[in-house]
Amino acid sequence: AQKITQTQPGMFVQEKEAVTLDCTYDTSDQSYGLFWYKQPSSGEMIFLIYQGSYDEQNATEGRYSLNFQKARKSANLVISASQLGDSAMYFCAMRPTFGTSYGKLTFGQGTILTVHP
Amino acid sequence: SAVISQKPSRDICQRGTSLTIQCQVDSQVTMMFWYRQQPGQSLTLIATANQGSEATYESGFVIDKFPISRPNLTFSTLTVSNMSPEDSSIYLCSEVRRLNYGYTFGSGTRLTVV
């Protein structure tokens, strides 16, 4: 079974500063994928970034980067130069590559990020 | 990336009734999923919608309560049956065509049962 833990229920950051959202995971699978999603108050799920368990480089997508530490089973999201529009709920998720849970996403509890002007 | 049209976007329903939620994808996809997000909570997988066969349900979810159809590779429905206030949630469909990339989600259906 897979488990995702996000220990920060809420985070605050000043506009234009960087912020790190924590995510740790637990799995016995050797091959898996890690995702971060943003959910604004409108409820839609917006894909931000993906990291494969065998990817050697940390993933980056614009202002988003994923700090992947495989040995520590952590996949923290770093948002640089925060903007007011970044205020939202952020979910970390993972899915196995093989097995009976193939393709199924498991989500963490989420972190509410508030960006102050 | 795919585009999923989900409807209705929101509804207020009487207890004991049923609501069917539809998801239309703009192209054929391999896998489709249905999630529930209870107020203030994370997303929980309800089931995997299988094309041409019965859906595969996760623990705690049953076909009688959440019947799912997937008649082709671009369309799926989820019915919430015999609703109670505890069914008030956001329901989201999702698709994946390439595992090494982000899953696309529908815009969600915000259901309130009174």
Coordinates of C-alpha atoms in Angstrom, one line a residue:
Chain A
A1 CA 0.0 0.0 0.0
Q2 CA 1.1 3.5 -0.6
K3 CA 0.9 6.4 1.7
I4 CA 1.5 10.1 1.3
T5 CA 2.0 12.5 4.2
Q6 CA 1.8 16.3 4.1
T7 CA 2.5 17.6 7.6
Q8 CA 1.8 21.2 6.9
P9 CA -1.9 21.9 7.1
G10 CA -1.3 25.6 6.2
M11 CA 1.6 27.7 5.0
F12 CA 2.1 31.4 4.7
V13 CA 4.5 33.2 2.4
Q14 CA 5.2 36.8 1.4
E15 CA 4.7 37.7 -2.2
K16 CA 7.9 37.2 -4.3
E17 CA 9.5 34.9 -1.8
A18 CA 10.1 31.2 -2.2
V19 CA 8.2 28.5 -0.3
T20 CA 8.7 24.8 0.3
L21 CA 5.8 22.4 0.7
D22 CA 6.7 19.2 2.3
C23 CA 5.7 15.7 1.2
T24 CA 6.9 12.3 2.4
Y25 CA 5.8 9.0 1.0
D26 CA 5.9 5.3 1.9
T27 CA 5.8 2.6 -0.7
S28 CA 7.4 -0.8 -1.2
D29 CA 7.3 -0.4 -5.0
Q30 CA 10.5 0.2 -6.8
S31 CA 9.0 2.1 -9.7
Y32 CA 6.5 4.9 -9.0
G33 CA 5.6 8.4 -9.9
L34 CA 5.2 11.5 -7.8
F35 CA 2.9 14.4 -8.6
W36 CA 1.9 17.8 -7.3
Y37 CA -1.4 19.4 -7.9
K38 CA -2.9 22.8 -7.2
Q39 CA -6.5 23.2 -6.3
P40 CA -7.9 26.7 -6.2
S41 CA -11.1 27.6 -4.4
S42 CA -12.9 26.8 -7.6
G43 CA -12.2 23.1 -7.1
E44 CA -10.4 22.2 -10.3
M45 CA -7.2 20.1 -10.1
I46 CA -4.3 21.7 -11.9
F47 CA -1.2 19.5 -12.6
L48 CA 2.0 21.2 -11.6
I49 CA 4.9 18.8 -11.8
Y50 CA 5.9 15.1 -12.1
Q51 CA 8.9 13.1 -10.9
G52 CA 9.6 9.5 -11.8
S53 CA 11.3 7.3 -9.2
Y54 CA 14.2 6.6 -11.6
D55 CA 14.6 10.1 -12.8
E56 CA 18.1 11.3 -11.8
Q57 CA 17.4 15.0 -12.1
N58 CA 14.9 16.9 -10.0
A59 CA 11.9 18.0 -12.0
T60 CA 11.4 21.6 -12.8
E61 CA 8.4 23.4 -14.5
G62 CA 8.8 27.2 -14.6
R63 CA 8.5 28.5 -11.0
Y64 CA 7.9 25.0 -9.7
S65 CA 10.7 22.5 -8.8
L66 CA 10.5 19.2 -7.0
N67 CA 13.2 18.4 -4.4
F68 CA 13.3 14.6 -4.7
Q69 CA 15.3 12.8 -2.1
K70 CA 14.7 9.1 -2.8
A71 CA 16.5 7.7 0.2
R72 CA 14.5 9.9 2.6
K73 CA 11.3 9.3 0.6
S74 CA 10.5 12.9 0.3
A75 CA 9.3 14.9 -2.7
N76 CA 9.0 18.6 -1.6
L77 CA 7.6 21.2 -3.9
V78 CA 9.4 24.5 -4.1
I79 CA 7.6 27.5 -5.5
S80 CA 9.9 30.4 -6.3
A81 CA 8.8 34.0 -6.5
S82 CA 5.4 33.4 -5.0
Q83 CA 2.4 35.3 -6.6
L84 CA -0.9 36.1 -5.1
G85 CA -2.5 33.6 -7.5
D86 CA -0.5 30.8 -5.9
S87 CA -2.9 30.9 -2.9
A88 CA -4.6 27.5 -3.1
M89 CA -4.6 24.0 -1.7
Y90 CA -1.7 21.9 -2.8
F91 CA -1.7 18.1 -3.0
C92 CA 1.1 15.7 -3.3
A93 CA 0.2 12.4 -4.9
M94 CA 1.8 9.2 -6.1
R95 CA 1.0 6.1 -8.2
P96 CA 2.8 2.8 -8.8
T97 CA 4.0 1.8 -12.2
F98 CA 3.1 -1.9 -11.8
G99 CA 0.8 -4.1 -9.9
T100 CA -2.8 -4.1 -9.0
S101 CA -2.8 -0.4 -8.2
Y102 CA -1.3 0.4 -11.5
G103 CA -2.2 4.0 -12.5
K104 CA -4.1 4.8 -9.3
L105 CA -3.2 8.0 -7.6
T106 CA -3.0 8.2 -3.8
F107 CA -3.2 11.8 -2.4
G108 CA -1.8 13.4 0.7
Q109 CA -4.0 15.5 3.0
G110 CA -3.0 18.7 1.3
T111 CA -1.4 22.0 2.4
I112 CA -3.3 25.3 2.1
L113 CA -0.9 28.0 0.9
T114 CA -1.6 31.7 1.5
V115 CA 0.4 34.3 -0.2
H116 CA 0.5 37.7 1.5
P117 CA 1.0 40.9 -0.5
Chain B
S1 CA -3.0 17.4 -22.6
A2 CA -6.5 16.1 -22.7
V3 CA -9.6 18.2 -22.0
I4 CA -12.4 16.7 -19.9
S5 CA -15.8 18.2 -19.9
Q6 CA -17.6 17.4 -16.6
K7 CA -21.2 18.2 -15.8
P8 CA -23.1 19.3 -13.9
S9 CA -20.7 21.6 -12.2
R10 CA -22.9 21.7 -9.1
D11 CA -26.2 20.5 -7.9
I12 CA -28.4 20.6 -4.9
C13 CA -30.4 17.4 -4.5
Q14 CA -33.0 16.0 -2.1
R15 CA -32.0 13.0 0.0
G16 CA -33.2 9.7 -1.4
T17 CA -32.7 10.8 -5.0
S18 CA -29.9 10.0 -7.5
L19 CA -27.6 12.1 -9.6
T20 CA -25.7 11.1 -12.6
I21 CA -22.4 12.9 -13.4
Q22 CA -21.0 12.8 -16.9
C23 CA -17.4 13.2 -18.1
Q24 CA -16.5 13.6 -21.8
V25 CA -12.9 13.5 -22.9
D26 CA -11.8 15.1 -26.1
S27 CA -9.9 12.0 -27.3
Q28 CA -9.6 8.3 -26.5
V29 CA -8.0 7.5 -23.2
T30 CA -6.8 4.3 -21.6
M31 CA -7.8 4.8 -18.0
M32 CA -10.5 6.8 -16.4
F33 CA -11.0 7.3 -12.6
W34 CA -13.7 8.7 -10.3
Y35 CA -12.7 10.5 -7.1
R36 CA -14.6 11.9 -4.1
Q37 CA -13.5 14.9 -2.1
Q38 CA -15.4 15.4 1.1
P39 CA -15.5 19.0 2.5
G40 CA -12.0 20.0 3.7
Q41 CA -10.6 16.6 2.8
S42 CA -8.3 15.1 0.3
L43 CA -9.3 13.1 -2.8
T44 CA -10.3 9.5 -2.4
L45 CA -10.5 7.1 -5.3
I46 CA -13.9 5.6 -5.8
A47 CA -13.3 3.4 -8.8
T48 CA -11.6 2.8 -12.0
A49 CA -14.0 3.0 -15.0
N50 CA -13.2 0.2 -17.4
Q51 CA -14.3 0.4 -21.0
G52 CA -16.8 -2.3 -21.9
S53 CA -16.8 -4.0 -18.5
E54 CA -17.7 -3.4 -14.9
A55 CA -15.9 -0.8 -12.9
T56 CA -13.3 -1.7 -10.3
Y57 CA -14.2 -0.3 -6.9
E58 CA -12.0 0.6 -4.1
S59 CA -12.5 -0.5 -0.5
G60 CA -15.5 1.2 1.0
F61 CA -17.3 1.9 -2.3
V62 CA -19.9 -0.4 -3.8
I63 CA -21.6 -0.6 -7.2
D64 CA -25.1 -0.3 -5.8
K65 CA -24.3 3.1 -4.3
F66 CA -22.0 4.4 -7.1
P67 CA -22.8 2.7 -10.4
I68 CA -20.4 3.6 -13.1
S69 CA -20.6 3.3 -16.9
R70 CA -18.0 3.6 -19.6
P71 CA -19.5 2.8 -22.9
N72 CA -16.5 3.9 -24.9
L73 CA -13.0 5.3 -24.6
T74 CA -14.1 8.9 -24.3
F75 CA -17.1 8.9 -22.0
S76 CA -18.0 7.8 -18.5
T77 CA -20.8 8.4 -15.9
L78 CA -20.9 8.1 -12.2
T79 CA -24.3 7.9 -10.4
V80 CA -24.6 8.7 -6.8
S81 CA -27.7 6.7 -5.7
N82 CA -30.1 7.1 -2.8
M83 CA -28.3 10.2 -1.6
S84 CA -27.9 11.3 2.0
P85 CA -26.3 14.5 3.4
E86 CA -23.1 12.5 3.9
D87 CA -22.7 12.3 0.1
S88 CA -22.2 16.0 -0.1
S89 CA -18.8 16.3 -1.7
I90 CA -17.0 17.3 -4.8
Y91 CA -16.8 14.4 -7.4
L92 CA -14.1 14.5 -10.0
C93 CA -13.3 12.3 -12.9
S94 CA -9.8 11.9 -14.2
E95 CA -8.0 10.4 -17.1
V96 CA -4.5 9.2 -17.9
R97 CA -3.1 8.4 -21.3
R98 CA 0.6 8.6 -20.5
L99 CA 1.7 7.5 -17.0
N100 CA 4.8 9.7 -17.0
Y101 CA 2.8 12.8 -17.1
G102 CA 0.0 14.6 -15.2
Y103 CA -3.4 13.2 -15.0
T104 CA -6.1 15.5 -16.3
F105 CA -9.1 16.1 -14.1
G106 CA -12.6 17.3 -14.9
S107 CA -13.6 20.5 -13.3
G108 CA -15.6 18.7 -10.6
T109 CA -19.2 18.4 -9.6
R110 CA -20.0 20.1 -6.3
L111 CA -22.9 18.1 -4.8
T112 CA -25.0 19.2 -1.9
V113 CA -27.6 16.9 -0.5
V114 CA -30.4 18.4 1.6

